[in-house]
Short mmCIF file of C-alpha atoms in Angstrom, two decimals:
data_model
loop_
_atom_site.label_atom_id
_atom_site.label_comp_id
_atom_site.label_asym_id
_atom_site.label_seq_id
_atom_site.Cartn_x
_atom_site.Cartn_y
_atom_site.Cartn_z
CA UNK O 210 87.29 46.22 -67.58
CA UNK O 211 83.73 47.12 -66.96
CA UNK O 212 82.58 43.79 -68.35
CA UNK O 213 84.96 41.94 -66.12
CA UNK O 214 83.72 43.62 -62.97
CA UNK O 215 80.10 42.96 -63.90
CA UNK O 216 80.80 39.29 -64.38
CA UNK O 217 82.57 39.15 -61.06
CA UNK O 218 79.56 40.71 -59.30
CA UNK O 219 77.17 38.28 -60.98
CA UNK O 220 79.26 35.37 -59.89
CA UNK O 221 79.35 36.70 -56.31
CA UNK O 222 75.58 36.96 -56.14
CA UNK O 223 75.16 33.43 -57.37
CA UNK O 224 77.66 32.14 -54.76
CA UNK O 225 75.78 34.00 -51.97
CA UNK O 226 72.46 32.51 -53.13
CA UNK O 227 73.93 29.05 -53.05
CA UNK O 228 75.24 29.66 -49.54
CA UNK O 229 71.86 30.91 -48.37
CA UNK O 230 70.23 27.71 -49.58
CA UNK O 231 72.24 25.77 -46.99
CA UNK O 232 71.48 28.12 -44.04
CA UNK O 233 68.99 26.91 -41.29
CA UNK O 234 65.81 28.96 -40.83
CA UNK O 235 65.88 29.55 -37.06
CA UNK O 236 62.19 30.46 -37.00
CA UNK O 237 61.44 26.76 -37.62
CA UNK O 238 62.98 25.93 -34.24
CA UNK O 239 60.26 27.95 -32.33
CA UNK O 240 57.16 25.99 -31.27
CA UNK O 241 53.86 27.38 -32.55
CA UNK O 242 51.85 29.46 -30.09
CA UNK O 243 49.35 26.90 -28.77
CA UNK O 244 46.35 28.17 -26.67
CA UNK O 245 46.88 26.94 -23.14
CA UNK O 246 43.96 25.91 -20.87
CA UNK O 247 45.20 25.92 -17.26
CA UNK O 248 41.79 24.80 -15.86
CA UNK O 249 42.06 21.57 -17.84
CA UNK O 250 45.46 20.96 -16.42
CA UNK O 251 44.14 21.67 -12.91
CA UNK O 252 41.14 19.38 -13.24
CA UNK O 253 43.37 16.64 -14.57
CA UNK O 254 45.62 16.88 -11.56
CA UNK O 255 45.05 15.26 -8.17
CA UNK O 256 44.16 18.58 -6.46
CA UNK O 257 41.62 19.21 -9.21
CA UNK O 258 40.02 15.82 -8.79
CA UNK O 259 39.82 16.32 -5.05
CA UNK O 260 38.19 19.72 -5.54
CA UNK O 261 35.60 18.21 -7.89
CA UNK O 262 34.98 15.47 -5.34
CA UNK O 263 34.43 18.08 -2.63
CA UNK O 264 31.85 19.90 -4.78
CA UNK O 265 30.04 16.64 -5.51
CA UNK O 266 29.99 15.57 -1.87
CA UNK O 267 28.72 18.97 -0.70
CA UNK O 268 25.95 18.69 -3.28
CA UNK O 269 25.08 15.19 -2.07
CA UNK O 270 24.92 16.29 1.57
CA UNK O 271 22.80 19.36 0.83
CA UNK O 272 20.48 17.35 -1.43
CA UNK O 273 19.85 14.85 1.36
CA UNK O 274 18.98 17.67 3.74
CA UNK O 275 16.76 19.51 1.30
CA UNK O 276 14.84 16.38 0.26
CA UNK O 277 14.33 15.41 3.91
CA UNK O 278 13.12 18.89 4.78
CA UNK O 279 10.72 19.07 1.83
CA UNK O 280 9.25 15.59 2.43
CA UNK O 281 8.81 16.07 6.18
CA UNK O 282 7.46 19.60 5.78
CA UNK O 283 4.85 18.42 3.27
CA UNK O 284 3.85 15.63 5.66
CA UNK O 285 3.57 18.06 8.59
CA UNK O 286 1.51 20.52 6.56
CA UNK O 287 -0.87 17.71 5.59
CA UNK O 288 -1.27 16.74 9.22
CA UNK O 289 -1.74 20.35 10.30
CA UNK O 290 -4.50 20.73 7.71
CA UNK O 291 -6.08 17.57 9.09
CA UNK O 292 -5.88 18.83 12.67
CA UNK O 293 -6.95 22.41 12.01
CA UNK O 294 -9.51 22.02 9.21
CA UNK O 295 -10.55 18.57 8.01
CA UNK O 296 -11.17 16.84 11.34
CA UNK O 297 -12.96 19.80 13.00
CA UNK O 298 -15.13 20.12 9.90
CA UNK O 299 -16.05 16.42 10.07
CA UNK O 300 -16.92 16.82 13.75
CA UNK O 301 -18.99 19.93 13.01
CA UNK O 302 -20.84 18.01 10.29
CA UNK O 303 -21.65 15.22 12.76
CA UNK O 304 -22.96 17.72 15.33
CA UNK O 305 -24.89 19.50 12.60
CA UNK O 306 -26.69 16.33 11.58
CA UNK O 307 -27.45 15.46 15.21
CA UNK O 308 -28.76 18.93 16.06
CA UNK O 309 -30.98 19.03 12.99
CA UNK O 310 -32.40 15.60 13.82
CA UNK O 311 -33.08 16.63 17.42
CA UNK O 312 -34.80 19.82 16.23
CA UNK O 313 -37.03 17.90 13.85
CA UNK O 314 -37.93 15.32 16.47
CA UNK O 315 -38.71 18.07 19.01
CA UNK O 316 -40.91 19.93 16.52
CA UNK O 317 -42.84 16.74 15.80
CA UNK O 318 -43.12 15.85 19.49
CA UNK O 319 -44.80 19.16 20.23
CA UNK O 320 -47.63 18.26 17.86
CA UNK O 321 -47.97 14.73 19.21
CA UNK O 322 -48.17 16.07 22.78
CA UNK O 323 -51.40 17.92 22.06
CA UNK O 324 -52.63 21.50 22.01
CA UNK O 325 -50.42 22.70 24.87
CA UNK O 326 -46.78 22.39 23.84
CA UNK O 327 -44.57 21.23 26.73
CA UNK O 328 -41.97 23.86 27.67
CA UNK O 329 -39.21 21.24 27.75
CA UNK O 330 -39.99 20.24 24.15
CA UNK O 331 -39.92 23.87 22.97
CA UNK O 332 -36.64 24.46 24.79
CA UNK O 333 -35.16 21.33 23.22
CA UNK O 334 -36.18 22.53 19.74
CA UNK O 335 -34.75 26.02 20.28
CA UNK O 336 -31.50 24.63 21.66
CA UNK O 337 -31.18 22.19 18.77
CA UNK O 338 -31.67 24.97 16.20
CA UNK O 339 -29.08 27.10 18.00
CA UNK O 340 -26.65 24.16 18.06
CA UNK O 341 -27.23 23.55 14.34
CA UNK O 342 -26.52 27.22 13.57
CA UNK O 343 -23.32 27.08 15.63
CA UNK O 344 -22.25 23.90 13.83
CA UNK O 345 -22.81 25.63 10.47
CA UNK O 346 -20.62 28.54 11.56
CA UNK O 347 -17.92 26.18 12.88
CA UNK O 348 -18.01 24.18 9.66
CA UNK O 349 -17.68 27.32 7.54
CA UNK O 350 -14.53 28.31 9.45
CA UNK O 351 -13.00 24.95 8.64
CA UNK O 352 -13.48 25.28 4.87
CA UNK O 353 -10.83 26.82 2.64
CA UNK O 354 -11.84 29.30 -0.03
CA UNK O 355 -10.91 26.81 -2.75
CA UNK O 356 -13.29 24.11 -1.46
CA UNK O 357 -16.20 25.23 -3.61
CA UNK O 358 -18.29 22.06 -3.20
CA UNK O 359 -18.26 22.19 0.61
CA UNK O 360 -19.06 25.91 0.61
CA UNK O 361 -21.99 25.21 -1.69
CA UNK O 362 -23.23 22.47 0.64
CA UNK O 363 -23.09 24.77 3.67
CA UNK O 364 -24.82 27.57 1.77
CA UNK O 365 -27.65 25.27 0.70
CA UNK O 366 -28.10 23.96 4.24
CA UNK O 367 -28.21 27.49 5.65
CA UNK O 368 -30.83 28.53 3.12
CA UNK O 369 -32.98 25.45 3.64
CA UNK O 370 -32.67 25.70 7.44
CA UNK O 371 -34.11 29.23 7.32
CA UNK O 372 -37.07 27.94 5.28
CA UNK O 373 -37.50 25.04 7.70
CA UNK O 374 -37.68 27.26 10.79
CA UNK O 375 -40.23 29.50 9.06
CA UNK O 376 -42.41 26.49 8.21
CA UNK O 377 -42.22 25.20 11.80
CA UNK O 378 -43.15 28.64 13.15
CA UNK O 379 -46.14 28.79 10.78
CA UNK O 380 -47.18 25.27 11.79
CA UNK O 381 -47.02 26.19 15.48
CA UNK O 382 -49.04 29.37 15.08
CA UNK O 383 -51.74 27.52 13.15
CA UNK O 384 -51.78 24.69 15.69
CA UNK O 385 -52.11 27.16 18.56
CA UNK O 386 -55.06 28.76 16.75
CA UNK O 387 -56.67 25.35 16.30
CA UNK O 388 -56.21 25.26 12.52
CA UNK O 389 -55.69 21.70 11.19
CA UNK O 390 -53.46 23.10 8.45
CA UNK O 391 -50.69 23.31 11.07
CA UNK O 392 -50.03 19.59 10.65
CA UNK O 393 -49.66 20.09 6.92
CA UNK O 394 -47.08 22.83 7.45
CA UNK O 395 -45.22 20.58 9.88
CA UNK O 396 -45.28 17.76 7.36
CA UNK O 397 -43.80 20.07 4.73
CA UNK O 398 -41.12 21.23 7.15
CA UNK O 399 -40.25 17.70 8.20
CA UNK O 400 -40.17 16.57 4.58
CA UNK O 401 -37.70 19.37 3.82
CA UNK O 402 -35.56 18.27 6.76
CA UNK O 403 -35.67 14.54 6.02
CA UNK O 404 -35.40 14.72 2.22
CA UNK O 405 -33.07 17.69 1.72
CA UNK O 406 -31.29 19.14 4.77
CA UNK O 407 -30.29 15.94 6.55
CA UNK O 408 -29.02 14.25 3.35
CA UNK O 409 -26.86 17.33 2.72
CA UNK O 410 -25.51 17.16 6.29
CA UNK O 411 -24.82 13.44 5.95
CA UNK O 412 -23.07 14.01 2.63
CA UNK O 413 -20.90 16.72 4.24
CA UNK O 414 -19.97 14.36 7.07
CA UNK O 415 -19.19 11.46 4.74
CA UNK O 416 -16.94 13.62 2.55
CA UNK O 417 -15.00 15.07 5.47
CA UNK O 418 -14.68 11.79 7.37
CA UNK O 419 -13.41 10.24 4.13
CA UNK O 420 -10.82 13.02 3.82
CA UNK O 421 -9.75 12.37 7.42
CA UNK O 422 -9.32 8.65 6.72
CA UNK O 423 -7.34 9.33 3.52
CA UNK O 424 -4.94 11.70 5.26
CA UNK O 425 -4.42 9.34 8.18
CA UNK O 426 -3.77 6.47 5.80
CA UNK O 427 -1.18 8.57 3.94
CA UNK O 428 0.61 9.72 7.10
CA UNK O 429 0.70 6.14 8.39
CA UNK O 430 3.54 5.41 5.92
CA UNK O 431 7.26 5.87 6.39
CA UNK O 432 8.89 8.80 4.51
CA UNK O 433 10.63 6.39 2.14
CA UNK O 434 11.95 9.06 -0.26
CA UNK O 435 13.80 10.91 2.51
CA UNK O 436 15.22 7.66 3.88
CA UNK O 437 16.49 6.51 0.47
CA UNK O 438 18.10 9.84 -0.44
CA UNK O 439 19.81 10.25 2.94
CA UNK O 440 20.98 6.61 2.86
CA UNK O 441 22.42 7.12 -0.62
CA UNK O 442 24.30 10.13 0.74
CA UNK O 443 25.84 7.98 3.48
CA UNK O 444 26.98 5.39 0.92
CA UNK O 445 28.54 8.06 -1.33
CA UNK O 446 30.36 9.69 1.59
CA UNK O 447 31.66 6.32 2.79
CA UNK O 448 32.99 5.49 -0.68
CA UNK O 449 34.59 8.94 -0.98
CA UNK O 450 36.22 8.51 2.43
CA UNK O 451 37.78 5.24 1.31
CA UNK O 452 39.10 6.85 -1.88
CA UNK O 453 40.58 9.93 -0.17
CA UNK O 454 42.10 7.85 2.65
CA UNK O 455 43.78 5.60 0.08
CA UNK O 456 44.96 8.57 -1.97
CA UNK O 457 46.43 10.39 1.03
CA UNK O 458 47.77 7.17 2.58
CA UNK O 459 45.85 7.77 5.79
CA UNK O 460 43.40 5.44 7.47
CA UNK O 461 40.82 8.05 8.43
CA UNK O 462 39.82 11.39 7.00
CA UNK O 463 38.16 13.12 10.00
CA UNK O 464 36.08 15.53 7.91
CA UNK O 465 34.59 12.93 5.57
CA UNK O 466 34.08 10.47 8.44
CA UNK O 467 32.23 13.17 10.40
CA UNK O 468 30.06 14.01 7.36
CA UNK O 469 29.15 10.34 6.88
CA UNK O 470 28.26 10.00 10.57
CA UNK O 471 26.07 13.11 10.41
CA UNK O 472 24.08 11.80 7.44
CA UNK O 473 23.86 8.37 9.09
CA UNK O 474 22.42 10.10 12.18
CA UNK O 475 19.89 11.81 9.90
CA UNK O 476 18.86 8.44 8.46
CA UNK O 477 18.42 6.97 11.95
CA UNK O 478 16.42 10.02 13.04
CA UNK O 479 14.12 9.78 10.03
CA UNK O 480 13.54 6.04 10.55
CA UNK O 481 12.92 6.25 14.31
CA UNK O 482 10.73 9.36 14.12
CA UNK O 483 8.95 7.93 11.10
CA UNK O 484 8.18 4.67 12.91
CA UNK O 485 6.85 6.54 15.94
CA UNK O 486 4.82 8.92 13.79
CA UNK O 487 3.35 6.22 11.58
CA UNK O 488 2.49 4.15 14.65
CA UNK O 489 0.63 7.11 16.16
CA UNK O 490 -1.14 7.79 12.85
CA UNK O 491 -2.16 4.16 12.60
CA UNK O 492 -3.47 4.29 16.15
CA UNK O 493 -5.43 7.44 15.32
CA UNK O 494 -7.02 5.55 12.45
CA UNK O 495 -7.69 2.17 14.08
CA UNK O 496 -8.50 3.36 17.61
CA UNK O 497 -10.02 6.67 16.64
CA UNK O 498 -11.29 7.34 13.14
CA UNK O 499 -12.63 3.88 12.26
CA UNK O 500 -14.65 3.21 15.43
CA UNK O 501 -15.63 6.88 15.47
CA UNK O 502 -17.12 6.54 12.00
CA UNK O 503 -19.05 3.44 13.09
CA UNK O 504 -20.42 5.04 16.26
CA UNK O 505 -21.31 8.25 14.40
CA UNK O 506 -23.17 6.18 11.82
CA UNK O 507 -24.97 4.42 14.66
CA UNK O 508 -26.06 7.75 16.11
CA UNK O 509 -27.31 8.93 12.73
CA UNK O 510 -29.29 5.72 12.29
CA UNK O 511 -30.79 6.08 15.77
CA UNK O 512 -31.90 9.62 15.03
CA UNK O 513 -33.38 8.58 11.71
CA UNK O 514 -35.30 5.76 13.45
CA UNK O 515 -36.56 8.21 16.08
CA UNK O 516 -37.78 10.52 13.32
CA UNK O 517 -39.56 7.55 11.69
CA UNK O 518 -41.23 6.78 15.03
CA UNK O 519 -42.49 10.29 15.79
CA UNK O 520 -43.43 11.30 12.25
CA UNK O 521 -45.41 8.12 11.76
CA UNK O 522 -47.80 9.11 14.52
CA UNK O 523 -48.80 12.21 12.54
CA UNK O 524 -49.30 10.41 9.24
CA UNK O 525 -52.64 8.83 8.36
CA UNK O 526 -52.47 5.07 8.07
CA UNK O 527 -49.28 4.75 10.11
CA UNK O 528 -47.79 1.27 9.88
CA UNK O 529 -46.69 0.16 13.37
CA UNK O 530 -43.95 -1.98 11.76
CA UNK O 531 -42.73 0.76 9.43
CA UNK O 532 -40.19 -0.32 6.85
CA UNK O 533 -37.94 2.71 7.39
CA UNK O 534 -37.88 2.27 11.17
CA UNK O 535 -37.12 -1.43 10.81
CA UNK O 536 -34.35 -0.80 8.29
CA UNK O 537 -32.69 1.85 10.43
CA UNK O 538 -32.90 -0.14 13.68
CA UNK O 539 -31.60 -3.31 12.03
CA UNK O 540 -28.57 -1.40 10.74
CA UNK O 541 -28.10 0.15 14.20
CA UNK O 542 -28.21 -3.29 15.83
CA UNK O 543 -25.55 -4.57 13.44
CA UNK O 544 -23.20 -1.69 14.27
CA UNK O 545 -23.64 -1.93 18.04
CA UNK O 546 -22.89 -5.67 17.89
CA UNK O 547 -19.95 -5.36 15.49
CA UNK O 548 -16.24 -5.23 16.34
CA UNK O 549 -15.96 -1.88 14.55
CA UNK O 550 -17.62 -0.04 17.44
CA UNK O 551 -16.20 -2.22 20.22
CA UNK O 552 -13.11 -0.16 20.97
CA UNK O 553 -11.71 -1.00 24.42
CA UNK O 554 -11.85 2.64 25.52
CA UNK O 555 -15.56 3.07 24.70
CA UNK O 556 -16.79 -0.45 25.45
CA UNK O 557 -18.66 0.70 28.61
CA UNK O 558 -20.41 3.49 26.67
CA UNK O 559 -21.38 1.07 23.88
CA UNK O 560 -22.73 -1.39 26.44
CA UNK O 561 -24.77 1.43 27.93
CA UNK O 562 -26.01 2.39 24.48
CA UNK O 563 -27.00 -1.21 23.74
CA UNK O 564 -28.98 -1.41 26.99
CA UNK O 565 -30.74 1.88 26.24
CA UNK O 566 -31.46 0.69 22.71
CA UNK O 567 -33.14 -2.43 24.04
CA UNK O 568 -35.25 -0.25 26.35
CA UNK O 569 -36.22 1.97 23.43
CA UNK O 570 -37.16 -0.99 21.27
CA UNK O 571 -39.27 -2.36 24.11
CA UNK O 572 -41.05 1.00 24.37
CA UNK O 573 -41.59 1.00 20.61
CA UNK O 574 -43.09 -2.47 20.69
CA UNK O 575 -45.51 -1.25 23.36
CA UNK O 576 -46.28 1.77 21.19
CA UNK O 577 -47.05 -0.54 18.28
CA UNK O 578 -49.37 -2.61 20.47
CA UNK O 579 -51.27 0.51 21.58
CA UNK O 580 -51.77 1.54 17.96
CA UNK O 581 -52.89 -1.95 17.03
CA UNK O 582 -55.46 -1.74 19.83
CA UNK O 583 -56.61 1.65 18.53
CA UNK O 584 -55.30 3.54 21.55
CA UNK O 585 -53.65 6.50 19.82
CA UNK O 586 -53.37 8.59 22.98
CA UNK O 587 -51.63 5.73 24.77
CA UNK O 588 -49.20 5.40 21.84
CA UNK O 589 -48.58 9.16 21.90
CA UNK O 590 -47.87 9.04 25.64
CA UNK O 591 -45.25 6.36 25.06
CA UNK O 592 -43.71 8.25 22.12
CA UNK O 593 -43.33 11.65 23.80
CA UNK O 594 -44.37 11.09 27.40
CA UNK O 595 -42.18 11.92 30.43
CA UNK O 596 -41.98 8.38 31.80
CA UNK O 597 -38.57 6.81 32.39
CA UNK O 598 -39.50 3.84 30.19
CA UNK O 599 -41.13 5.91 27.44
CA UNK O 600 -39.45 6.40 24.05
CA UNK O 601 -38.30 9.93 24.84
CA UNK O 602 -36.28 8.89 27.90
CA UNK O 603 -34.91 5.65 26.48
CA UNK O 604 -33.93 7.25 23.18
CA UNK O 605 -32.24 10.13 24.99
CA UNK O 606 -30.23 7.61 27.04
CA UNK O 607 -29.18 5.90 23.80
CA UNK O 608 -28.26 9.18 22.14
CA UNK O 609 -26.26 10.40 25.16
CA UNK O 610 -24.35 7.12 25.41
CA UNK O 611 -23.43 7.31 21.71
CA UNK O 612 -22.48 10.98 22.09
CA UNK O 613 -20.18 10.08 25.02
CA UNK O 614 -18.56 7.37 22.90
CA UNK O 615 -18.06 9.82 20.03
CA UNK O 616 -16.45 12.37 22.35
CA UNK O 617 -14.10 9.75 23.84
CA UNK O 618 -13.09 8.37 20.46
CA UNK O 619 -12.47 11.84 19.08
CA UNK O 620 -10.24 12.63 22.06
CA UNK O 621 -8.26 9.43 21.40
CA UNK O 622 -7.95 10.33 17.73
CA UNK O 623 -6.80 13.90 18.39
CA UNK O 624 -4.25 12.77 20.99
CA UNK O 625 -2.75 10.26 18.56
CA UNK O 626 -2.69 12.86 15.77
CA UNK O 627 -0.87 15.34 18.03
CA UNK O 628 1.67 12.67 18.96
CA UNK O 629 2.23 11.80 15.30
CA UNK O 630 2.80 15.47 14.49
CA UNK O 631 5.05 16.10 17.49
CA UNK O 632 7.46 13.22 16.82
CA UNK O 633 8.51 14.73 13.48
CA UNK O 634 8.11 18.42 14.30
CA UNK O 635 11.88 19.16 14.53
CA UNK O 636 13.01 16.91 11.69
CA UNK O 637 12.41 19.35 8.82
CA UNK O 638 14.80 21.92 10.34
CA UNK O 639 17.19 19.29 11.72
CA UNK O 640 17.61 17.80 8.25
CA UNK O 641 18.92 21.11 6.89
CA UNK O 642 21.18 21.70 9.92
CA UNK O 643 22.75 18.25 9.72
CA UNK O 644 23.19 18.51 5.94
CA UNK O 645 24.90 21.92 6.14
CA UNK O 646 27.15 20.68 8.95
CA UNK O 647 28.03 17.62 6.86
CA UNK O 648 28.87 19.87 3.89
CA UNK O 649 31.20 21.96 6.08
CA UNK O 650 32.82 18.75 7.34
CA UNK O 651 33.40 17.64 3.74
CA UNK O 652 35.21 20.89 2.96
CA UNK O 653 37.23 20.64 6.16
CA UNK O 654 38.22 17.09 5.28
CA UNK O 655 39.31 17.66 1.68
CA UNK O 656 40.82 21.18 1.81
CA UNK O 657 43.97 20.07 3.72
CA UNK O 658 44.54 17.24 1.27
CA UNK O 659 44.37 19.70 -1.64
CA UNK O 660 46.78 22.02 0.17
CA UNK O 661 49.38 19.27 0.40
CA UNK O 662 49.97 19.51 -3.36
CA UNK O 663 50.72 23.23 -3.40
#
């Protein structure tokens, strides 16, 4: 009985096992737990693509504004440096050279005049030294702390000028006491001026006038980078407008159209202001800096020739047809007759300078004839005498005419530089304002289209 029951149980277990083999495992019907990424789904949808497009277009608009602002601001800073530092320093260097030359000529004239120094000559010397000191101070204000070379030049000139004035004072005291050594001291002082101080002043002027020309040449170009970036922004916005209008089945998207118009207005503003600014910069260069450099060079040459004339009378064995005088006057003649100095605004002053130059050369030829005849006193009277046809008067007329031309040309240059700066003064800020407004318009144009899918 027991065995029978056990067999029955065993058979039942086997039947249950067979039945279980044919049952379906319901757990196999459940999908595996896959990690879902809703942001991928969103970006793959139309609202997601529109949102990405909005971010890209905002970036494009802001980039156009930032690039425009940076380019224009750098240009304006360069021009401000030119107006506030470089150009005033070049002008101070020109006045420095002129004042030093006048001082040296006045010091020499006092010795040529004889034992009693004319009061007018002494006053001219003192005024020239004061003007040179003022020019040094003005020049030092125009130099940045990082411009080591220019600061070194000004320091050397200051130091040498102090030595020069001491030598001239010693020469005068010895001459007043009747000591012949006074001429030797004057020769040393004049040698220091001609060989050291004036070359330093001329080097300072050449460097600063070169910097002025370089800056003006650079600012006489259109801001191409800003124009290209802003134009690219207009093209991108126009293409995006076409895409969104097609997607939303509307002809115009007001926000994107407004953004494109704003960037197009920025491009037009940059081009128009750039053309006006570059035209003014070019005028500052062609009607200001270039003729100014020529006339300034002419004045320097005239002063060098005057120094050759007066110093020669104190040197033993003076050659009436001195090589230095001839070289300087020939170069001066070439400049006065060249187109470089014949600016329409200063043509009358240049004509006046040419007439005075001819009078001076006539006086010099008479001086040479007196020396050839052995009449030193007659030559000295022509060189430093008070007559209206003497060298002093004719040279002063030449120098004043050139100084008037320099002043007029500098005024023309500064006016053109101010105009060039003014035409683009508001563009750096306007670029940012227009770009931000365009970015807001982009958002306003796309946000409603995204909302339609919610």
